[in-house]
Amino acid sequence: MWLDADIQRHLHASGEHFRLQVHLQCTQRRVVLFGPSGAGKSLTLKAIAGLLRPDAGRIVLDGQVLFDAEAGICVPARARRLGYVFQDYALFPHLTVRQNVAFGVQRGWWNARRGNRHAEVEHWLRVLRIDRLGELLPSQISGGQRQRVALARALVTRPRALLLDEPFAALDHDLRAHLRIELQAVLEQAGMPLLLISHDPEDVAVFGEQVLHLLDGRPAAAGERASAPSR
């Protein structure tokens, strides 16, 4: 088991309340967190990445405790060494493709000249076939290319695991199918586990070595999974 995450968080805003109570035990290398919009999938991923602090619980990655409410442990997001791709990719619009990928690898890179190079950055630009786009801004490239840039930025630090928040949701059907194949090849090369959240059965079919179902902030009971894909 590479990830054991017990996460509890109560959120309330504008009179609305949402309670996240999940316990994930990832025993396979490729795991899909599946469920409808509003199920708590993104909140769960953010808690694992260190972008959201749970009210209670414990998160353990490869034997290292990342969060333990009772023990007062909360490893900062950067120190967790997890590659995270946001659903909207969260690229910096004023930075080039190369600078976006390099962000965080080298201190002060965001002020670097466009001609600068970093070996690890160049490696992932080539692997994901975006090396010819290095000097362009995000607004000058396509949605599929932006997805590759976000993936390269997540991989450039050689993370211990890759966390993807509905990475194909904004793409058309044919491009989604193509990029799923590319992601499979990248995962084989990088040799790292994957936790991908989705409400798309195709993602489950391709990446779901293990499928964890969420509904209303908690694991779905067997009888509540009628609309979920079967494997």
Coordinates of C-alpha atoms in Angstrom, one line a residue:
M1 CA 0.0 0.0 0.0
W2 CA 1.6 3.2 -1.1
L3 CA -1.0 5.6 0.2
D4 CA -3.2 5.4 3.4
A5 CA -5.3 8.5 3.8
D6 CA -7.9 9.1 6.5
I7 CA -9.3 12.6 5.9
Q8 CA -12.0 14.5 7.8
R9 CA -12.9 18.1 7.0
H10 CA -16.0 20.1 7.6
L11 CA -16.7 23.0 5.2
H12 CA -19.4 25.6 5.4
A13 CA -20.1 28.7 3.4
S14 CA -23.2 30.8 2.6
G15 CA -25.3 28.6 4.8
E16 CA -24.2 25.4 3.0
H17 CA -22.4 22.6 4.8
F18 CA -20.2 19.8 3.4
R19 CA -18.5 17.1 5.4
L20 CA -15.6 15.1 3.9
Q21 CA -15.0 11.8 5.6
V22 CA -12.9 9.5 3.5
H23 CA -10.4 6.7 4.1
L24 CA -8.4 5.7 1.1
Q25 CA -6.0 2.8 1.0
C26 CA -4.3 2.7 -2.4
T27 CA -2.9 -0.8 -3.0
Q28 CA -2.4 -0.6 -6.8
R29 CA -0.1 1.7 -8.7
R30 CA -2.8 3.3 -10.7
V31 CA -5.8 4.4 -8.7
V32 CA -8.9 6.3 -9.9
L33 CA -11.0 8.3 -7.4
F34 CA -14.4 8.1 -9.1
G35 CA -17.6 10.0 -8.4
P36 CA -20.0 12.8 -9.5
S37 CA -19.2 16.5 -9.3
G38 CA -19.5 17.7 -5.7
A39 CA -18.5 14.3 -4.3
G40 CA -15.4 15.7 -2.6
K41 CA -12.8 14.3 -5.0
S42 CA -10.8 17.5 -5.5
L43 CA -10.9 18.3 -1.8
T44 CA -9.5 14.8 -1.1
L45 CA -6.7 15.3 -3.6
K46 CA -5.8 18.7 -2.2
A47 CA -5.7 17.3 1.3
I48 CA -3.2 14.6 0.2
A49 CA -1.1 17.2 -1.7
G50 CA -1.0 19.5 1.4
L51 CA -3.1 22.3 -0.2
L52 CA -6.0 21.7 2.2
R53 CA -5.5 20.9 5.9
P54 CA -8.0 18.3 7.3
D55 CA -9.7 18.9 10.6
A56 CA -8.8 15.4 11.7
G57 CA -7.2 12.2 10.3
R58 CA -3.9 10.8 9.1
I59 CA -2.1 10.7 5.8
V60 CA 0.8 8.3 5.1
L61 CA 2.7 8.0 1.9
D62 CA 5.2 5.2 1.4
G63 CA 5.6 4.9 5.2
Q64 CA 6.1 8.6 5.8
V65 CA 3.5 10.5 7.8
L66 CA 2.5 13.6 5.9
F67 CA -0.4 14.6 8.2
D68 CA -1.4 13.5 11.7
A69 CA -3.9 15.7 13.5
E70 CA -3.4 14.1 16.9
A71 CA 0.4 14.2 16.7
G72 CA 0.4 17.8 15.2
I73 CA 2.2 16.7 12.0
C74 CA 1.5 18.6 8.8
V75 CA 4.3 18.4 6.2
P76 CA 4.2 21.4 3.9
A77 CA 3.0 20.8 0.4
R78 CA 6.4 21.5 -1.3
A79 CA 8.1 19.0 1.0
R80 CA 5.7 16.2 0.2
R81 CA 7.2 15.9 -3.3
L82 CA 3.9 15.1 -5.0
G83 CA 3.3 16.1 -8.6
Y84 CA -0.1 17.8 -8.9
V85 CA -2.0 18.8 -12.0
F86 CA -5.0 21.1 -11.5
Q87 CA -8.2 20.7 -13.6
D88 CA -7.6 24.1 -15.2
Y89 CA -3.9 23.4 -15.4
A90 CA -3.1 26.7 -13.4
L91 CA -0.3 27.8 -15.8
F92 CA 1.2 31.2 -15.3
P93 CA -0.1 33.3 -18.2
H94 CA 2.9 35.7 -18.2
L95 CA 5.5 32.9 -18.3
T96 CA 6.6 31.0 -21.3
V97 CA 6.1 27.2 -21.6
R98 CA 9.7 26.6 -20.6
Q99 CA 9.4 28.9 -17.6
N100 CA 6.1 27.3 -16.5
V101 CA 7.7 23.9 -16.5
A102 CA 10.7 25.1 -14.7
F103 CA 8.8 27.0 -12.0
G104 CA 10.0 25.7 -8.6
V105 CA 12.9 23.7 -9.9
Q106 CA 15.4 26.5 -9.6
R107 CA 14.9 29.4 -7.2
G108 CA 14.4 32.6 -9.1
W109 CA 13.6 30.9 -12.4
W110 CA 10.5 33.0 -13.0
N111 CA 12.8 36.0 -13.4
A112 CA 15.2 34.1 -15.6
R113 CA 15.9 35.0 -19.2
R114 CA 14.1 33.1 -21.8
G115 CA 17.3 31.6 -23.2
N116 CA 18.2 29.8 -20.0
R117 CA 18.0 26.0 -19.9
H118 CA 17.7 23.3 -17.2
A119 CA 18.5 19.7 -18.0
E120 CA 15.4 18.2 -16.3
V121 CA 13.1 20.8 -17.8
E122 CA 14.5 20.0 -21.3
H123 CA 14.0 16.3 -20.7
W124 CA 10.3 16.6 -20.0
L125 CA 9.7 19.1 -22.8
R126 CA 11.1 16.5 -25.2
V127 CA 9.3 13.5 -23.6
L128 CA 6.0 15.3 -23.9
R129 CA 6.8 16.7 -27.3
I130 CA 6.5 20.4 -26.4
D131 CA 10.1 21.4 -26.7
R132 CA 9.4 23.5 -29.8
L133 CA 6.9 25.5 -27.8
G134 CA 9.3 26.5 -25.1
E135 CA 9.3 30.3 -25.9
L136 CA 5.5 30.6 -26.3
L137 CA 3.0 31.8 -23.8
P138 CA 0.1 29.6 -22.6
S139 CA -2.3 31.8 -24.6
Q140 CA -0.5 30.9 -27.8
I141 CA -0.9 27.1 -27.5
S142 CA -3.8 24.7 -27.7
G143 CA -5.7 23.0 -24.8
G144 CA -3.9 19.7 -25.4
Q145 CA -0.5 21.4 -25.4
R146 CA -1.4 23.3 -22.2
Q147 CA -2.3 19.9 -20.6
R148 CA 1.2 18.6 -21.6
V149 CA 2.8 21.7 -20.1
A150 CA 1.0 21.2 -16.8
L151 CA 2.0 17.5 -16.8
A152 CA 5.6 18.4 -17.5
R153 CA 5.7 20.9 -14.6
A154 CA 4.3 18.2 -12.3
L155 CA 6.9 15.6 -13.4
V156 CA 10.0 17.9 -13.5
T157 CA 10.8 17.5 -9.8
R158 CA 10.7 13.7 -10.0
P159 CA 7.8 13.4 -7.6
R160 CA 7.0 10.3 -5.5
A161 CA 3.5 10.2 -6.9
L162 CA 1.4 11.9 -9.5
L163 CA -2.0 13.5 -8.6
L164 CA -4.3 14.5 -11.4
D165 CA -7.5 16.4 -11.0
E166 CA -9.7 15.5 -14.0
P167 CA -6.8 16.2 -16.5
F168 CA -8.8 15.4 -19.6
A169 CA -12.1 17.1 -18.8
A170 CA -11.6 20.2 -20.9
L171 CA -10.5 18.3 -24.0
D172 CA -12.5 16.9 -26.9
H173 CA -13.1 13.1 -27.2
D174 CA -10.4 12.3 -29.7
L175 CA -7.7 14.4 -27.9
R176 CA -8.7 12.8 -24.6
A177 CA -8.1 9.3 -26.1
H178 CA -4.7 10.4 -27.5
L179 CA -3.5 12.0 -24.3
R180 CA -4.5 9.0 -22.2
I181 CA -2.2 6.9 -24.3
E182 CA 0.6 9.4 -23.9
L183 CA 0.1 9.5 -20.1
Q184 CA 0.3 5.7 -19.9
A185 CA 3.7 5.9 -21.7
V186 CA 4.9 8.7 -19.4
L187 CA 3.9 6.7 -16.3
E188 CA 5.8 3.7 -17.5
Q189 CA 8.9 5.8 -18.1
A190 CA 8.6 7.7 -14.8
G191 CA 7.8 4.6 -12.7
M192 CA 5.6 6.4 -10.2
P193 CA 2.1 5.7 -8.8
L194 CA -0.9 7.7 -10.0
L195 CA -4.0 8.9 -8.2
L196 CA -6.4 10.4 -10.8
I197 CA -9.8 11.8 -10.0
S198 CA -12.6 11.6 -12.6
H199 CA -16.3 11.1 -13.3
D200 CA -15.5 9.7 -16.8
P201 CA -15.9 5.9 -17.2
E202 CA -13.2 6.0 -19.9
D203 CA -10.6 7.1 -17.3
V204 CA -11.6 4.2 -15.1
A205 CA -11.3 1.8 -18.0
V206 CA -7.7 3.0 -18.9
F207 CA -6.2 3.8 -15.5
G208 CA -8.4 2.0 -12.9
E209 CA -6.2 -0.8 -11.6
Q210 CA -8.0 0.2 -8.4
V211 CA -11.2 2.3 -8.3
L212 CA -12.4 4.1 -5.2
H213 CA -15.9 5.6 -5.3
L214 CA -16.9 8.8 -3.5
L215 CA -20.4 10.1 -3.0
D216 CA -21.4 13.1 -0.9
G217 CA -18.0 13.3 0.8
R218 CA -17.7 9.7 1.8
P219 CA -17.0 6.3 0.3
A220 CA -20.0 5.0 -1.6
A221 CA -21.7 1.9 -0.3
A222 CA -22.0 -1.0 -2.8
G223 CA -25.7 -0.3 -3.4
E224 CA -25.0 3.3 -4.3
R225 CA -22.7 2.5 -7.2
A226 CA -25.3 1.6 -9.8
S227 CA -24.3 4.5 -12.0
A228 CA -20.5 3.9 -11.6
P229 CA -18.6 1.9 -14.2
S230 CA -18.0 -1.8 -13.7
R231 CA -14.6 -3.4 -14.3

